[in-house]
PDB file of C-alpha atoms in Angstrom:
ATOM      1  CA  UNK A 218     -31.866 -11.025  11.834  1.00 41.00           C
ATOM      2  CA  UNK A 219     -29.959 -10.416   8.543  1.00 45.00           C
ATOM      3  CA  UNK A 220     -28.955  -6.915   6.968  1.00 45.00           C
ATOM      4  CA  UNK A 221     -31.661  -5.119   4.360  1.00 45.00           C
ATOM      5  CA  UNK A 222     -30.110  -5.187   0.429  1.00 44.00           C
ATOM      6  CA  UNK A 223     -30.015  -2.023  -0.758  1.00 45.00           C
ATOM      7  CA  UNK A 224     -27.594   0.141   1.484  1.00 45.00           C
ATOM      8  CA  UNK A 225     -25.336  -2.708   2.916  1.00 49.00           C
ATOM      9  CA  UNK A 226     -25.004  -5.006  -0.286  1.00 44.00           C
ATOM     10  CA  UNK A 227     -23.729  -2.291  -2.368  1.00 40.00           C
ATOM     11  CA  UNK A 228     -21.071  -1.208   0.407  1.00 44.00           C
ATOM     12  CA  UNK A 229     -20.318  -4.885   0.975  1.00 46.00           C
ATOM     13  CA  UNK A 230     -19.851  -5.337  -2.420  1.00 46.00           C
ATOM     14  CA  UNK A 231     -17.480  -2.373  -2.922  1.00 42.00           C
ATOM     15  CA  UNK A 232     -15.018  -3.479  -0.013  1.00 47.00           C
ATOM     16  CA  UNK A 233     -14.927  -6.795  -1.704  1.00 48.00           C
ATOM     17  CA  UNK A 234     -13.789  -5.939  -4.507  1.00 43.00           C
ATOM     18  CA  UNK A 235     -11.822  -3.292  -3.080  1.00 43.00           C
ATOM     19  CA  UNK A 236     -10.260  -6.140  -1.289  1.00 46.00           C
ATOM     20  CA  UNK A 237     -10.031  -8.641  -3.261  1.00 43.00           C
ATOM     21  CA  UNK A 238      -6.745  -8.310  -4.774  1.00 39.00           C
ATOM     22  CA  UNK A 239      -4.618  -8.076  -1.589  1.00 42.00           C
ATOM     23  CA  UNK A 240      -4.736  -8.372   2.160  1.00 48.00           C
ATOM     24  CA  UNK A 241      -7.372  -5.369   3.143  1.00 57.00           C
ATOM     25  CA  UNK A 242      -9.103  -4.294   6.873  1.00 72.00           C
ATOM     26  CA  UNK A 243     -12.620  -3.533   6.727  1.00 83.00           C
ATOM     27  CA  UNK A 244     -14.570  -1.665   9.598  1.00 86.00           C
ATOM     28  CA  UNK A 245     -18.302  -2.726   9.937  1.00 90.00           C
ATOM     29  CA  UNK A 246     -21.030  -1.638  12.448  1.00 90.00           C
ATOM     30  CA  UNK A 247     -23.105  -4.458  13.713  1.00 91.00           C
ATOM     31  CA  UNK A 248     -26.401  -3.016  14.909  1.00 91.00           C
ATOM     32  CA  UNK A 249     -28.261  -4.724  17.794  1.00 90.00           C
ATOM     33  CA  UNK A 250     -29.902  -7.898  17.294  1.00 91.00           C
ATOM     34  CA  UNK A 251     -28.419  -8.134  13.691  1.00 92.00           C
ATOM     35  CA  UNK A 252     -25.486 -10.303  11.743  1.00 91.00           C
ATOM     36  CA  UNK A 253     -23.480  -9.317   9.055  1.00 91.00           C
ATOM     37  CA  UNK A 254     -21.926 -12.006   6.670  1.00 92.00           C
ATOM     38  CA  UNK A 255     -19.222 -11.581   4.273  1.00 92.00           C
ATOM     39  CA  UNK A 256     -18.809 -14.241   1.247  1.00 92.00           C
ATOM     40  CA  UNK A 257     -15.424 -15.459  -0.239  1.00 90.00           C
ATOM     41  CA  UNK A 258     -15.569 -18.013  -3.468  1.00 91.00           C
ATOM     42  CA  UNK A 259     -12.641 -20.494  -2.698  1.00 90.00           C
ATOM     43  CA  UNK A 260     -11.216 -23.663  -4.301  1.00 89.00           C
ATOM     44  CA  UNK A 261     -10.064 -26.935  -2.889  1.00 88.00           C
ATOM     45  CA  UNK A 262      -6.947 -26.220  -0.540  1.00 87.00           C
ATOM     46  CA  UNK A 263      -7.320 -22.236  -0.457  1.00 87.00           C
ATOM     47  CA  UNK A 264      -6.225 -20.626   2.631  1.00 89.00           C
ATOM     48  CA  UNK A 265      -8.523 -18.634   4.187  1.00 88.00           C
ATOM     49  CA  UNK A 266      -7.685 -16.193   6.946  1.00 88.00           C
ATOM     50  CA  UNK A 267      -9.964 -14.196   8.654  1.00 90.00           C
ATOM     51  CA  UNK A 268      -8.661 -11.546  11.833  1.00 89.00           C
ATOM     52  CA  UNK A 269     -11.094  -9.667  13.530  1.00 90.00           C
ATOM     53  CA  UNK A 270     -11.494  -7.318  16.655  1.00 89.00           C
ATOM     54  CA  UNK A 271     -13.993  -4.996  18.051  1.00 89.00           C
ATOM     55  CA  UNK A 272     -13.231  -1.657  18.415  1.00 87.00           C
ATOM     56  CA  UNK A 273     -16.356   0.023  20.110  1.00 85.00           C
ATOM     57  CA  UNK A 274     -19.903  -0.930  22.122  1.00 84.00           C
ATOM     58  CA  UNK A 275     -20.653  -2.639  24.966  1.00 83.00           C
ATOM     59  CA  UNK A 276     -18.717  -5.183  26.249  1.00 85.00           C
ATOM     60  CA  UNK A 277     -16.888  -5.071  23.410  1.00 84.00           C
ATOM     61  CA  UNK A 278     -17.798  -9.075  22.465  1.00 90.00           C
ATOM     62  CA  UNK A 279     -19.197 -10.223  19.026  1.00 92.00           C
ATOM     63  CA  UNK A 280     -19.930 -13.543  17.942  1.00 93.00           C
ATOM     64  CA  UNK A 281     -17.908 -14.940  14.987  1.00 93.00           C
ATOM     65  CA  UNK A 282     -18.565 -17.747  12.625  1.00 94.00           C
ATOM     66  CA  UNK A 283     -17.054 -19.429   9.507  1.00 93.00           C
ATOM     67  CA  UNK A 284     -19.174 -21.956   7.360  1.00 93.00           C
ATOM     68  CA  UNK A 285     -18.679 -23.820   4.526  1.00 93.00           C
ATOM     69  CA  UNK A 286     -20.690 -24.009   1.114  1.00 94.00           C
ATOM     70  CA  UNK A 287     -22.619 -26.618   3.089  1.00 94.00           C
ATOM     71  CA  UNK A 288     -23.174 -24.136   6.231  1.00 92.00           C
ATOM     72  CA  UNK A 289     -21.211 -26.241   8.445  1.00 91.00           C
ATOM     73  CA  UNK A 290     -19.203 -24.561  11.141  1.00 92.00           C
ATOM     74  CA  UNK A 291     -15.739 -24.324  10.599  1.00 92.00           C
ATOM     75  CA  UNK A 292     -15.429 -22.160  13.247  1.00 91.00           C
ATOM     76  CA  UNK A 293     -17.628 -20.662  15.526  1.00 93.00           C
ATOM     77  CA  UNK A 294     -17.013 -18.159  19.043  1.00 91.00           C
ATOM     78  CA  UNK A 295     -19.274 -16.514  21.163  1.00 92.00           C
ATOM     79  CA  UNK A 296     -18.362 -13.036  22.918  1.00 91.00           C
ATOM     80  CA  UNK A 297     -14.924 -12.432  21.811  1.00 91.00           C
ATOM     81  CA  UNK A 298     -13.445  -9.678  21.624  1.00 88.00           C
ATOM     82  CA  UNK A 299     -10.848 -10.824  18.769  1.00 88.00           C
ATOM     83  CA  UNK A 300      -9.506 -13.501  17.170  1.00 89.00           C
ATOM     84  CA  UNK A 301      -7.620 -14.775  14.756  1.00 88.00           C
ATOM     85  CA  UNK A 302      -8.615 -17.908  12.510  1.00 89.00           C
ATOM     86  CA  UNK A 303      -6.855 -19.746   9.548  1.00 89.00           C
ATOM     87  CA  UNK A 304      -8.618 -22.662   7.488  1.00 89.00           C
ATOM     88  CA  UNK A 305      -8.036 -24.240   4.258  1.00 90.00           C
ATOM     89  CA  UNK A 306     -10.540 -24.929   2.308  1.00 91.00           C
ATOM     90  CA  UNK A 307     -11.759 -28.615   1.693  1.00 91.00           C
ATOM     91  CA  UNK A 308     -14.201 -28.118  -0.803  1.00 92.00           C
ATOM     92  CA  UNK A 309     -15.075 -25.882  -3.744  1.00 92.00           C
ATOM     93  CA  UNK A 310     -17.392 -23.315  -2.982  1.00 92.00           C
ATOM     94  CA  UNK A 311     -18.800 -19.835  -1.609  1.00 93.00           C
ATOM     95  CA  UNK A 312     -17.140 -20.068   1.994  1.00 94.00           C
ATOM     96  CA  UNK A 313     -19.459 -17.722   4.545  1.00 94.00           C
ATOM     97  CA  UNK A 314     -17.712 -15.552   7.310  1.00 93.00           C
ATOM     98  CA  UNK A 315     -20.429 -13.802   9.881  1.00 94.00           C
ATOM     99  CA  UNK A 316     -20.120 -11.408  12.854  1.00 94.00           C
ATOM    100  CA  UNK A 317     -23.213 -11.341  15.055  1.00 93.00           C
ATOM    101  CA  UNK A 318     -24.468  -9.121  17.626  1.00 91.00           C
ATOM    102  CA  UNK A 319     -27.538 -11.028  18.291  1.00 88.00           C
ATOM    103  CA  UNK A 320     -27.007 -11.047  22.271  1.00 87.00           C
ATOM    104  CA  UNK A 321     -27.361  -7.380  22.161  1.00 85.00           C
ATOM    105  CA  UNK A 322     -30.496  -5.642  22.960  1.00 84.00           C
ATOM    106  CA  UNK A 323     -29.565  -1.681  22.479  1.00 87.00           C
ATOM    107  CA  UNK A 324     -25.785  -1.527  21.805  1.00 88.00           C
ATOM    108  CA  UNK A 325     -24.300  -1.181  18.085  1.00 91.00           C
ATOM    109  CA  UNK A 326     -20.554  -2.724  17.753  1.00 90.00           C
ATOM    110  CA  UNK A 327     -17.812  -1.423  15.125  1.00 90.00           C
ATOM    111  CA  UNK A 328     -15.966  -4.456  14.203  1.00 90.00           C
ATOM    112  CA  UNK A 329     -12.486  -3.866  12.007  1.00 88.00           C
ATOM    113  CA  UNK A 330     -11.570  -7.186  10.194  1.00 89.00           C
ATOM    114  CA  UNK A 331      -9.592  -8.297   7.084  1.00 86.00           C
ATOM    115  CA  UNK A 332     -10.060 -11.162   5.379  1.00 87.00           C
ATOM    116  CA  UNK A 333      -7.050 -12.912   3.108  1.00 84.00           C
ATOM    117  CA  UNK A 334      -8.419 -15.355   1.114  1.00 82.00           C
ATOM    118  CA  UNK A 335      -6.689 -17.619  -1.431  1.00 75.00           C
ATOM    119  CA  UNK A 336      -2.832 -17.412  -2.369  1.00 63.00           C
ATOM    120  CA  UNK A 337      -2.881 -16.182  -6.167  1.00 56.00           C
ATOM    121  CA  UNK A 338      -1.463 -19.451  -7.545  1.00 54.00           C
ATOM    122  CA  UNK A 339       0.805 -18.808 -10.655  1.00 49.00           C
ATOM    123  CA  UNK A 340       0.163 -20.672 -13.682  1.00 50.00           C
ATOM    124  CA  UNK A 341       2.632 -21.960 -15.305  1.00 52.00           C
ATOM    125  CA  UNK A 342       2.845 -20.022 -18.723  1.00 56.00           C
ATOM    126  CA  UNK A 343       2.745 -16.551 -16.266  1.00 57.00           C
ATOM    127  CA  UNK A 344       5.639 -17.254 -14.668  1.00 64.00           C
ATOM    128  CA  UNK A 345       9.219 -15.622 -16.398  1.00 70.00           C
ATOM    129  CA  UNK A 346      11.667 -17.570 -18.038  1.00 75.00           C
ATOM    130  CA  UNK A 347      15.650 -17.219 -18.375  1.00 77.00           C
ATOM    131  CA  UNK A 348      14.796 -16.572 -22.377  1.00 79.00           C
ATOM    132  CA  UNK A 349      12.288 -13.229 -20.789  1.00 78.00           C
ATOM    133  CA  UNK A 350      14.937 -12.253 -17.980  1.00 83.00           C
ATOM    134  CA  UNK A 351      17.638 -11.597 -20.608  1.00 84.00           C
ATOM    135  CA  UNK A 352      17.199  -8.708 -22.057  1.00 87.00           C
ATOM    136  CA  UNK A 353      15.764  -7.352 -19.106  1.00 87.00           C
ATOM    137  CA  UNK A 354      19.473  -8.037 -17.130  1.00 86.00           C
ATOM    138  CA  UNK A 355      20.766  -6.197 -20.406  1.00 87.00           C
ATOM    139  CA  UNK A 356      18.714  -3.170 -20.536  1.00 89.00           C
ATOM    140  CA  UNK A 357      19.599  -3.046 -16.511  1.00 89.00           C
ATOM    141  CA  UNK A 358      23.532  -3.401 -17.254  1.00 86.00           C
ATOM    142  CA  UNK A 359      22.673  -0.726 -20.042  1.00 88.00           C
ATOM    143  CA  UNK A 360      21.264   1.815 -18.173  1.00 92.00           C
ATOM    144  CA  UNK A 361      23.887   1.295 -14.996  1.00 86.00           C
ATOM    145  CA  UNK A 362      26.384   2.357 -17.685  1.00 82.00           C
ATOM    146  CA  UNK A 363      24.473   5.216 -18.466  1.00 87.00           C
ATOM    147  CA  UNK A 364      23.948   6.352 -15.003  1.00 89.00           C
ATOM    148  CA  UNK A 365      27.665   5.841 -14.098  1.00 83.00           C
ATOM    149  CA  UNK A 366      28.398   8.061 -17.283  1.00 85.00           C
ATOM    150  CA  UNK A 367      25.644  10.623 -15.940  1.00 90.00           C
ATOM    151  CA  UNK A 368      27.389  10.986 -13.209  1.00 84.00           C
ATOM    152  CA  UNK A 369      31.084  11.842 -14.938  1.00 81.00           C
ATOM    153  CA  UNK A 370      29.319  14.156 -16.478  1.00 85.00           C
ATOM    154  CA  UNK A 371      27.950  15.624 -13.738  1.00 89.00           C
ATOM    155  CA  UNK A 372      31.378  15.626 -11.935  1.00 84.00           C
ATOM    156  CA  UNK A 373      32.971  17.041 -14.995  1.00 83.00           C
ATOM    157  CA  UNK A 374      30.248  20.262 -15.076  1.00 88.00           C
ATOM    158  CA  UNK A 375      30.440  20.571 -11.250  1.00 86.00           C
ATOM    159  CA  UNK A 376      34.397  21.126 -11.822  1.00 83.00           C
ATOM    160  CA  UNK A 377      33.852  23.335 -14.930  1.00 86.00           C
ATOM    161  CA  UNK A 378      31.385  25.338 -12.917  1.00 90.00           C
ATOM    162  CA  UNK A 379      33.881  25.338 -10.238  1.00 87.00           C
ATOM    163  CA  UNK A 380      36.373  27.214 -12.079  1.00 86.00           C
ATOM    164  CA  UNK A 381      33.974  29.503 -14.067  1.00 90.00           C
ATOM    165  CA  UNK A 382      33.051  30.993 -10.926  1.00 92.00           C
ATOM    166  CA  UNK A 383      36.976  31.209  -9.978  1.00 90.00           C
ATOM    167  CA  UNK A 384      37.192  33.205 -13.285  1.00 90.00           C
ATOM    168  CA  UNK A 385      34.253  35.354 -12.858  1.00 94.00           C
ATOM    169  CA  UNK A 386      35.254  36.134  -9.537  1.00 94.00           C
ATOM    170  CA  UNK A 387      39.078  36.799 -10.728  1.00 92.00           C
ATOM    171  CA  UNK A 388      37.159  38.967 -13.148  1.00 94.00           C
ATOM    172  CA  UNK A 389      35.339  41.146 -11.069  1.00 95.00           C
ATOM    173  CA  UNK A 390      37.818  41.414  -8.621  1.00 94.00           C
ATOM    174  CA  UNK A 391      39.883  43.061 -11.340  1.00 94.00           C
ATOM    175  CA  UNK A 392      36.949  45.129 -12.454  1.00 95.00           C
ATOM    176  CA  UNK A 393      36.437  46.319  -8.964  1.00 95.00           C
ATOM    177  CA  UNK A 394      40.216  47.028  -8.338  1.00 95.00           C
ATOM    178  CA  UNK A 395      40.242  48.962 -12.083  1.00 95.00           C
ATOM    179  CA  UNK A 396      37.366  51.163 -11.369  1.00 95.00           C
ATOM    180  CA  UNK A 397      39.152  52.152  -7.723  1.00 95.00           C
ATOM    181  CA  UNK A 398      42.108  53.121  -8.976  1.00 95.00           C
ATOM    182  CA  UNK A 399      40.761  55.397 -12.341  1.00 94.00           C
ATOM    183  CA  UNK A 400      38.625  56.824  -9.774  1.00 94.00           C
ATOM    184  CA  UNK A 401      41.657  58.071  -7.492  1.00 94.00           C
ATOM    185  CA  UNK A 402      43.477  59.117 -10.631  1.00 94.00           C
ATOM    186  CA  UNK A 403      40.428  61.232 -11.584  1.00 93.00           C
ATOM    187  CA  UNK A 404      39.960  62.263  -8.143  1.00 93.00           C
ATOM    188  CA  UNK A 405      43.786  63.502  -8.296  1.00 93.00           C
ATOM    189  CA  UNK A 406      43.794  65.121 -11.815  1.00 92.00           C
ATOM    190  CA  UNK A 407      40.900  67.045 -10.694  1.00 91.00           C
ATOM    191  CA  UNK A 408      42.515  68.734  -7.116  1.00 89.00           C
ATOM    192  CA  UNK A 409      45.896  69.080  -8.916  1.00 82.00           C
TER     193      UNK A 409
END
């Protein structure tokens, strides 16, 4: 039996594209007597990886399949409980990746899984060029000079700071020692 549209589609929908620009894990909950399937648009000599493991319900088993555009089985397990499975594509086309829980009268599984799918192929005119890299290196030399000189000057206000705190202190010190002894002079004109 396969999912309803509405609720499931849109959700699908969102992890996929969620997904789709890097490496991403995905928990599902396969009901009873139902099988989810995931799609992934691939070109000849993609690789596809799929990982999978169930994390709750029954025995803990789901059924796993890969199929081609074609629907034939690239891969296909009954009752595991994880697995791991790399192919590369052979054809151009929407590449189908299902979990199952068909064998299951009452009992709901939560399957996490992540699916990697393609290997972001470069072309040509993206890649840099000694001509870009340049003036990148220079800016980078640039502001290491500027950093090193940031931190002279931060030396060279740590050691000014340094000795206007000596100087304050000296200051106060003499200020304190002032104030004592015009006191005991008052104190003394006063009795005498």
């Amino acid at each position: 039996m396969m999912f309803s549209w509405p609720k499931k589609w849109l959700v699908l929908t969102l992890a996929s594209v969620v997904c789709e620009i890097s490496f991403c894990r995905t928990f599902v909950k396969v009901d009873a007597n139902e099988e989810l399937c995931f799609f992934e648009d691939l070109k000849k000599m993609d690789p596809l990886v799929v990982t999978f493991q169930v994390m709750e319900g029954g025995y803990l088993d789901i059924d796993a399949r890969i199929l081609s555009p074609s629907n034939e089985a690239l891969y296909s397990q009954e009752r595991v409980k994880e697995g791991t499975k790399r192919i590369t594509a052979q054809v151009d086309g929407r590449y189908t990746i299902c979990f199952g829980n068909t064998m299951s009268t009452m009992t709901a599984k939560l399957v996490s899984f992540g699916i990697h799918a393609g290997h972001g192929e470069l072309v040509s005119h993206e890649v840099a060029k000694q001509e870009h890299i340049y003036p990148i290196q220079t800016k980078v030399l640039e502001l290491a000079d500027k950093v090193t000189q940031l931190k002279d000057l931060e030396q060279n206000l740590k050691a000014r700071s340094a000795r206007h705190k000596q100087t304050a202190d000296s200051t106060n010190k003499r200020s304190l020692y002032t104030s004592m002894l015009e006191s005991v002079v008052l104190v003394s004109v006063n009795l005498w």
